[in-house]
Every structure is written in structure tokens, then in C-alpha cells.
Coordinates of C-alpha atoms and ligand atoms in Angstrom, one line a residue:
M1 CA -42.6 33.8 -4.6
S2 CA -38.8 33.2 -2.7
E3 CA -36.1 32.2 -4.9
I4 CA -36.3 28.3 -2.7
T5 CA -39.8 28.2 -3.1
S6 CA -39.6 28.4 -7.0
L7 CA -37.4 25.4 -6.8
V8 CA -40.0 23.1 -4.3
R9 CA -41.9 20.4 -6.0
Q10 CA -45.2 21.3 -5.8
N11 CA -47.2 18.3 -3.9
I12 CA -44.8 19.1 -1.3
L13 CA -45.5 23.5 -1.0
S14 CA -49.2 22.4 -0.7
L15 CA -48.8 19.4 1.9
K16 CA -50.0 19.9 5.2
P17 CA -47.2 17.4 7.2
Y18 CA -48.3 15.3 10.1
S19 CA -48.6 16.9 13.4
C20 CA -47.8 14.7 16.0
A21 CA -49.2 15.0 19.6
R22 CA -45.5 17.0 21.3
D23 CA -45.9 19.4 18.7
E24 CA -49.2 20.4 20.3
F25 CA -48.0 21.4 23.5
K26 CA -45.2 22.4 24.8
G27 CA -43.9 22.5 28.8
E28 CA -44.3 20.2 31.4
A29 CA -47.7 18.6 32.4
E30 CA -49.2 15.7 35.2
A31 CA -50.8 13.7 32.7
Y32 CA -49.9 12.7 29.4
L33 CA -52.8 11.3 27.8
D34 CA -52.4 12.5 24.7
A35 CA -50.0 10.4 22.3
N36 CA -51.5 6.9 22.8
E37 CA -48.4 5.9 24.9
N38 CA -47.8 3.7 27.4
P39 CA -47.9 5.4 31.0
L40 CA -45.6 2.8 32.3
N41 CA -41.6 1.5 31.3
Y42 CA -40.2 6.1 32.0
P43 CA -38.5 7.3 30.4
Y44 CA -38.8 4.6 27.3
N45 CA -42.4 4.5 26.7
R46 CA -42.6 8.1 25.8
Y47 CA -41.9 10.0 22.2
P48 CA -38.5 12.0 22.0
D49 CA -38.5 15.3 20.5
P50 CA -39.4 14.9 17.2
L51 CA -37.4 18.1 16.0
Q52 CA -34.2 17.0 18.9
W53 CA -34.3 21.0 20.1
T54 CA -32.2 20.1 23.2
V55 CA -29.6 19.0 20.2
K56 CA -29.7 21.5 18.0
E57 CA -29.2 24.1 20.5
R58 CA -26.3 22.6 21.3
I59 CA -24.5 21.7 17.7
A60 CA -25.7 25.5 16.8
A61 CA -23.6 26.3 19.4
I62 CA -20.7 24.7 18.4
K63 CA -20.7 25.5 14.8
G64 CA -22.2 29.2 15.1
V65 CA -25.3 28.3 13.7
H66 CA -29.1 29.2 14.5
P67 CA -30.8 26.1 16.2
G68 CA -33.6 26.2 13.0
Q69 CA -30.8 26.0 10.6
V70 CA -29.9 22.3 11.8
F71 CA -31.7 19.5 10.7
L72 CA -31.1 15.7 11.9
G73 CA -31.1 12.6 10.1
N74 CA -30.3 8.9 10.5
G75 CA -27.0 9.9 8.7
S76 CA -26.4 12.2 6.3
D77 CA -27.8 9.7 4.0
E78 CA -31.4 11.2 4.8
A79 CA -30.8 14.6 4.5
I80 CA -29.0 13.3 1.1
D81 CA -32.5 11.5 -0.2
L82 CA -34.6 14.4 1.3
V83 CA -33.3 16.9 -1.5
F84 CA -34.9 14.9 -3.7
R85 CA -38.4 14.2 -1.8
V86 CA -38.6 18.2 -1.4
F87 CA -36.6 19.5 -4.8
C88 CA -36.8 16.8 -7.5
E89 CA -40.1 16.3 -8.9
P90 CA -39.7 12.6 -10.6
R91 CA -38.7 12.0 -14.2
Q92 CA -38.4 15.8 -14.7
D93 CA -36.3 17.3 -12.7
N94 CA -33.0 16.4 -12.5
V95 CA -29.4 16.5 -10.3
V96 CA -25.3 17.1 -11.6
A97 CA -22.9 15.5 -9.2
I98 CA -19.1 14.9 -9.6
D99 CA -18.1 11.8 -10.5
P100 CA -16.5 9.7 -8.9
T101 CA -17.7 10.6 -5.5
Y102 CA -19.4 9.4 -2.2
G103 CA -22.6 6.6 -4.1
M104 CA -25.2 7.3 -2.2
Y105 CA -26.1 10.8 -4.2
Q106 CA -26.7 8.5 -7.3
V107 CA -28.8 5.5 -5.2
S108 CA -30.9 8.2 -3.9
A109 CA -31.2 10.1 -6.7
D110 CA -32.3 6.5 -8.7
I111 CA -35.0 5.6 -5.7
N112 CA -36.7 8.9 -6.5
D113 CA -36.3 8.0 -10.2
V114 CA -34.7 12.1 -10.5
E115 CA -32.2 11.9 -13.8
Y116 CA -28.8 12.3 -11.8
R117 CA -26.3 13.7 -14.4
K118 CA -22.1 13.2 -13.7
V119 CA -19.6 15.6 -14.0
R120 CA -15.9 13.9 -14.3
L121 CA -13.1 15.6 -12.2
N122 CA -10.0 16.4 -14.1
A123 CA -7.8 13.5 -14.1
D124 CA -5.9 14.9 -10.7
Y125 CA -9.3 14.4 -8.8
S126 CA -9.5 18.1 -9.7
L127 CA -12.9 20.5 -9.9
D128 CA -13.4 22.4 -13.5
A129 CA -16.9 24.2 -12.3
Q130 CA -17.8 25.5 -15.5
R131 CA -18.1 21.9 -16.8
V132 CA -20.4 21.3 -13.9
I133 CA -22.4 24.3 -14.6
D134 CA -23.0 23.6 -18.2
A135 CA -24.3 20.3 -17.2
A136 CA -27.2 22.1 -15.4
D137 CA -30.3 23.2 -17.6
E138 CA -33.5 24.9 -16.4
N139 CA -34.4 21.4 -14.8
T140 CA -31.1 21.0 -12.4
K141 CA -32.7 21.3 -8.6
A142 CA -29.4 20.9 -7.2
I143 CA -25.3 20.4 -7.3
F144 CA -23.7 17.7 -5.5
L145 CA -20.3 18.7 -4.5
C146 CA -18.0 17.0 -1.7
S147 CA -15.1 18.0 -0.5
P148 CA -12.8 16.5 0.7
N149 CA -14.0 14.0 -2.0
N150 CA -14.8 10.1 -1.5
P151 CA -13.2 7.9 -2.9
T152 CA -10.3 10.5 -4.3
A153 CA -9.4 11.7 -0.2
N154 CA -9.1 14.9 -2.0
L155 CA -10.4 18.8 -1.2
L156 CA -12.3 20.5 -4.0
N157 CA -10.5 24.0 -5.3
R158 CA -12.8 26.5 -2.7
K159 CA -13.0 29.3 -5.3
E160 CA -13.6 27.1 -8.0
M161 CA -16.7 25.3 -5.8
L162 CA -17.6 29.2 -5.6
K163 CA -18.3 29.7 -8.8
I164 CA -21.6 27.1 -8.8
V165 CA -21.9 28.1 -4.7
H166 CA -22.8 31.9 -6.6
G167 CA -23.3 31.0 -9.8
F168 CA -25.9 28.3 -9.9
K169 CA -29.5 29.3 -8.9
G170 CA -30.6 25.2 -7.4
I171 CA -29.4 24.3 -4.4
T172 CA -26.0 23.5 -4.1
V173 CA -25.1 20.2 -1.5
I174 CA -21.8 20.2 -0.1
D175 CA -20.9 17.5 1.3
E176 CA -18.3 17.7 4.4
A177 CA -18.3 14.4 5.9
Y178 CA -14.7 14.0 6.2
I179 CA -14.4 18.0 7.1
D180 CA -12.5 17.5 10.7
F181 CA -9.4 15.8 9.2
S182 CA -8.7 18.4 6.6
S183 CA -7.1 21.5 7.0
E184 CA -10.1 23.7 5.6
P185 CA -12.3 25.6 7.1
S186 CA -16.2 24.1 6.9
W187 CA -18.3 26.1 4.2
L188 CA -20.6 27.1 7.1
G189 CA -19.2 30.6 7.3
E190 CA -20.8 30.8 4.1
L191 CA -24.4 29.5 4.7
Q192 CA -25.7 33.4 5.4
K193 CA -24.7 34.5 2.3
Y194 CA -25.7 31.4 0.6
P195 CA -30.0 31.0 0.8
R196 CA -29.6 28.2 -1.4
L197 CA -26.7 25.7 0.3
I198 CA -26.6 22.9 2.4
V199 CA -23.5 21.6 4.0
L200 CA -23.9 18.3 5.1
Q201 CA -21.5 16.9 8.3
T202 CA -22.0 13.3 10.2
F203 CA -21.4 12.2 13.8
S204 CA -20.0 9.4 12.2
K205 CA -16.5 9.9 11.3
A206 CA -14.2 12.1 13.1
W207 CA -17.0 11.9 16.5
G208 CA -16.4 7.9 15.6
L209 CA -20.5 7.6 15.7
A210 CA -21.4 5.8 12.8
G211 CA -22.9 2.8 14.8
V212 CA -25.7 6.1 16.2
R213 CA -26.6 7.6 12.8
L214 CA -26.5 10.9 13.3
G215 CA -26.2 13.2 10.0
M216 CA -26.6 16.8 10.1
A217 CA -27.6 19.6 7.0
F218 CA -27.2 23.4 8.1
A219 CA -29.1 25.4 5.8
S220 CA -31.6 29.0 5.6
E221 CA -33.8 27.9 7.9
E222 CA -36.5 28.4 4.9
I223 CA -34.5 25.1 3.7
I224 CA -34.6 23.5 6.7
D225 CA -38.6 23.9 7.0
L226 CA -39.2 22.2 4.3
Y227 CA -36.8 19.4 5.6
N228 CA -39.0 19.3 9.0
K229 CA -41.9 19.2 7.1
V230 CA -41.0 16.2 4.2
K231 CA -39.1 14.3 7.7
Y232 CA -40.8 11.4 9.4
P233 CA -42.1 12.4 12.8
Y234 CA -39.7 10.8 15.1
N235 CA -36.5 10.2 13.2
I236 CA -34.3 10.7 15.5
N237 CA -34.7 8.5 18.6
M238 CA -34.5 9.5 22.6
L239 CA -31.1 7.0 22.3
T240 CA -29.7 9.2 20.3
Q241 CA -30.2 12.6 21.9
R242 CA -29.2 11.3 24.7
L243 CA -25.9 9.6 23.4
V244 CA -25.5 12.7 21.2
M245 CA -25.4 15.6 24.5
D246 CA -23.0 13.6 26.3
E247 CA -20.7 13.0 23.2
L248 CA -20.9 16.7 22.7
E249 CA -19.5 17.1 25.8
Q250 CA -16.4 15.0 25.3
A251 CA -15.3 17.4 22.1
D252 CA -11.5 17.5 23.7
R253 CA -11.9 13.5 22.9
K254 CA -12.7 14.3 19.5
A255 CA -9.9 16.5 18.4
E256 CA -7.0 14.3 20.5
W257 CA -8.6 11.2 18.1
V258 CA -8.4 13.7 15.0
S259 CA -4.8 14.4 15.9
L260 CA -3.5 11.2 16.5
L261 CA -5.3 9.7 13.4
L262 CA -3.7 12.1 11.1
K263 CA -0.2 11.1 12.9
E264 CA -1.5 7.6 11.7
R265 CA -1.8 9.0 8.4
K266 CA 1.1 10.5 7.8
R267 CA 2.9 7.4 9.1
L268 CA 1.0 5.5 6.5
I269 CA 1.5 7.7 3.3
D270 CA 5.1 7.7 4.2
S271 CA 5.3 4.0 4.4
L272 CA 3.3 3.5 1.6
S273 CA 5.6 5.8 -0.8
K274 CA 8.2 3.5 -0.4
M275 CA 6.5 0.5 -0.9
E276 CA 7.5 -0.9 -4.4
L277 CA 4.6 -2.8 -5.1
V278 CA 2.7 1.7 -4.8
Q279 CA 2.1 3.2 -7.6
E280 CA 0.9 6.9 -6.5
V281 CA -0.6 7.6 -3.5
F282 CA -2.9 10.5 -3.7
P283 CA -3.2 13.2 -1.3
T284 CA -5.4 13.5 1.1
D285 CA -7.7 15.6 3.6
A286 CA -9.8 12.9 4.6
N287 CA -9.5 10.1 7.7
F288 CA -8.3 7.4 4.3
V289 CA -6.2 7.3 1.8
L290 CA -6.4 6.2 -1.9
V291 CA -3.8 4.1 -3.2
K292 CA -2.6 3.0 -6.8
V293 CA -1.0 -0.5 -7.6
A294 CA -0.4 -2.6 -10.4
D295 CA -2.7 -5.5 -9.7
A296 CA -5.6 -3.7 -7.5
N297 CA -7.9 -7.1 -7.0
A298 CA -5.1 -9.4 -6.5
V299 CA -4.0 -7.2 -4.2
Y300 CA -7.5 -6.8 -2.6
R301 CA -8.1 -10.0 -2.7
Y302 CA -4.3 -10.9 -0.8
L303 CA -5.4 -8.4 1.7
V304 CA -8.7 -11.0 2.6
T305 CA -6.5 -13.4 3.2
K306 CA -4.5 -12.0 5.3
S307 CA -7.9 -10.7 7.4
I308 CA -7.1 -7.2 6.9
I309 CA -9.8 -5.4 4.6
V310 CA -9.7 -2.7 3.0
R311 CA -11.8 -1.3 -0.7
N312 CA -11.5 -1.8 -3.9
R313 CA -11.8 1.3 -6.2
N314 CA -10.5 -0.6 -9.4
T315 CA -13.8 -0.1 -10.9
V316 CA -14.6 3.3 -10.2
T317 CA -14.4 6.3 -12.8
L318 CA -10.4 7.4 -12.5
C319 CA -9.7 5.2 -10.0
E320 CA -8.6 2.0 -11.8
G321 CA -6.0 0.4 -9.9
C322 CA -7.1 1.9 -6.6
L323 CA -7.2 0.5 -3.1
R324 CA -9.1 2.7 -0.7
I325 CA -7.3 2.3 2.7
T326 CA -9.2 3.8 5.8
V327 CA -6.8 5.1 8.5
G328 CA -7.0 2.6 11.7
V329 CA -5.6 2.6 14.7
E330 CA -1.6 1.9 14.8
T331 CA -1.8 -2.0 15.2
E332 CA -3.9 -2.3 12.6
N333 CA -2.0 0.0 10.0
D334 CA 1.3 -2.3 11.2
L335 CA -0.7 -5.2 10.4
L336 CA -1.9 -3.9 6.8
L337 CA 1.8 -2.3 6.5
K338 CA 3.7 -5.6 7.0
A339 CA 1.4 -7.6 4.8
L340 CA 1.8 -5.2 2.3
E341 CA 5.8 -5.2 2.3
E342 CA 5.5 -9.3 1.9
Y343 CA 2.9 -9.2 -0.5
N344 CA 4.5 -10.9 -4.3
G345 CA 2.3 -11.2 -6.7
Ligands
PLP401 C1 -19.1 11.8 1.4 C2 -20.2 10.9 2.6 N1 -21.2 11.6 3.1 C3 -21.8 10.8 3.7 C4 -21.4 9.7 4.5 C5 -22.3 9.0 5.4 O1 -22.3 9.4 6.6 P1 -23.5 8.8 7.3 O2 -22.8 7.6 8.2 O3 -24.0 10.2 8.1 O4 -24.9 9.0 6.9 C6 -19.7 8.6 3.7 C7 -20.3 7.5 3.9 O5 -19.3 6.8 3.8 C8 -19.5 9.9 3.1 O6 -18.1 9.1 3.1

């Protein structure tokens, strides 16, 4: 039994996956009479490629991995949910995650009836790997790390993360949704070395495609094969597959957006740091800034009256008094700064 197989739920190991018509025949045919589709209304009448090979080959080339190491999901949220469905036996296994972090890890754990163990970050939002490892036991199937982390905006220390990636015997998930805005390289380069590592990325942030819903998971082919076995057969629709192929040809535009947003981020940080209202602007490697103010609820409500919506993180662990502000375009950031300057609560 491989080290990955020993982590997988028994029912998933023995699962006979759904075999769709398009799995069985590859190539060009003159008449497609196998899938009970309507023969009219081409091309939308046809089911899409269930494994999205054209898109994956392009993504794999860009990311420097093998196409078989790529999973595409309906947002990264699908790839997060599959961690539980593939590896975690409900009411028996558990996962460990840093706290605070992206809320969907816990929601997915709760939906799948899997215990979710939280390990607080240090007061400066840094990671203490040993405390995370200590929270794990023989039923811990996965550890979730998010870097840059949401909502704290900081990168986790790479050496600390490595202690987990290297030392933990289960699956380590590193969520890199915000990696394009960060000063550090991705963990994708480490995949060959660590067969139990899953790296998550998304088209929702730097690529500007949140409405399209496409998330990526990168891992060993063994893990991706398990993901493919469990996912819904046609989980990525034809329109998304086609649109993303076009978008991938415009990587220059994405790079320009990132550099523009990084400039705006710096401008926001500089201006916010000078404001009396603002007690602290935390370091950020993402496309948002976490800001501490005296009365986050009041400032949040005031901004709503000005038609400006930020995220109130006041009730989140270690984020008392904090607002999470996404970097907008220049006009939006100007509106925010002007409103905050005029605030006299
Ligand atoms: C850390 C993190 N991961 C994943 C996601 C969700 O990504 P997607 O839109 O691909 O589901 C978010 C969204 O805010 C996020 O903050």
C-alpha cells in the first residue's frame, strides 16, 4: 500500500467511478450517438471534456508541471471539499488548520462531518509549525495552510511551513489563492519532492475571473487520480473551458493588472498608515490590506452609508478591531481614502 493509499477512505479506494460516454471513446467520429445528447444546437449540445485535457495541458505548460498533476474545480472550493471527500472518514478523522484563515476549510469540514482543529497563529500572525504538528494525531488526515493567508494578508514563514510539509505524514494543503501578489515563489516547485502536498491556486484573484469559477489543485498524479475518481463527471462546463483557454493567452494583461494593483496597494498602505483613525496596517502579500481601527463596527457601518463595502473582521480570532480592505482601482481607493479622512466618529 502506498503512503497515499493508506490515507484514503476505504469506500473511495473501492469505489467504481461513473464512467461517462466520453471516457470510453477518444478521437473524431462521424456520428456521436453514445451520450443521449440532442444532435442539434452545436456546440452546446455536446458534453464537455470531463477531464479538461486541453486546458490542463496549457496550464501545466505555464506552471511547469505534468498535465496529470492538475485538477480543475468549480472554484478552489471544490478542490477543498475533495480533501474531505477523498481522505476523511466522517466522525472519525480530523484535519488541523491555522486560525484565523479562509472560512471554507471549516465549512467543508462541517458539511462532511469531520472534526476541524484550529491552531492559533502567533500574535503577529506568524506560524508556529510545532504547535500545528502537536495538534495532529493518528486520525489527522490533512493540515491546511494558507499563504498568503486570508484574512491576515501575510505570507507564512517558509521554513516553518517546510517543517509541516516535510514532517507531517498526512496531506498538507497549501492554499496559494493570493500567490500572484506575493514576493515569494509558489510551492509548485516542491511537488516532485513531496507526494502528499496539494497546492491550491485560483483564477478568481489575479486572473480576474471570479465569476467564471475555476480553481486549480496541483499534486502528485496519485492524488489527482483520486480527485478525478470522486469529482462530478462534467464538473467544468464547456464555456469555462473555452474562455479560460483565451484568457491564458493574455498572461501579459494579467501581469499588468498585478503590477497596477501592487502600486495601488502601496498607495493605500501609505495613506492609511498616516491616518489618525488607523491604529495599524498589517504587512500584506495579497490584494487586500488588514487594517486595525478603534471601532471597526462603527467604521464599517459608516463606510456602508458612503456606499463603500469592506469586510468587517472584528469578530475573527486575532483580528479584533480589523477591517479587511480589497485593493480596488484608483477611483475606488480614492473614494475609500476620502471617506476615511472625513470620518469623525
Ligand atoms: C484563501 C482562499 N482560498 C480560496 C478562495 C476561493 O477561491 P475560488 O474562487 O477559486 O473558490 C478564497 C476566496 O476568497 C480565498 O481567500
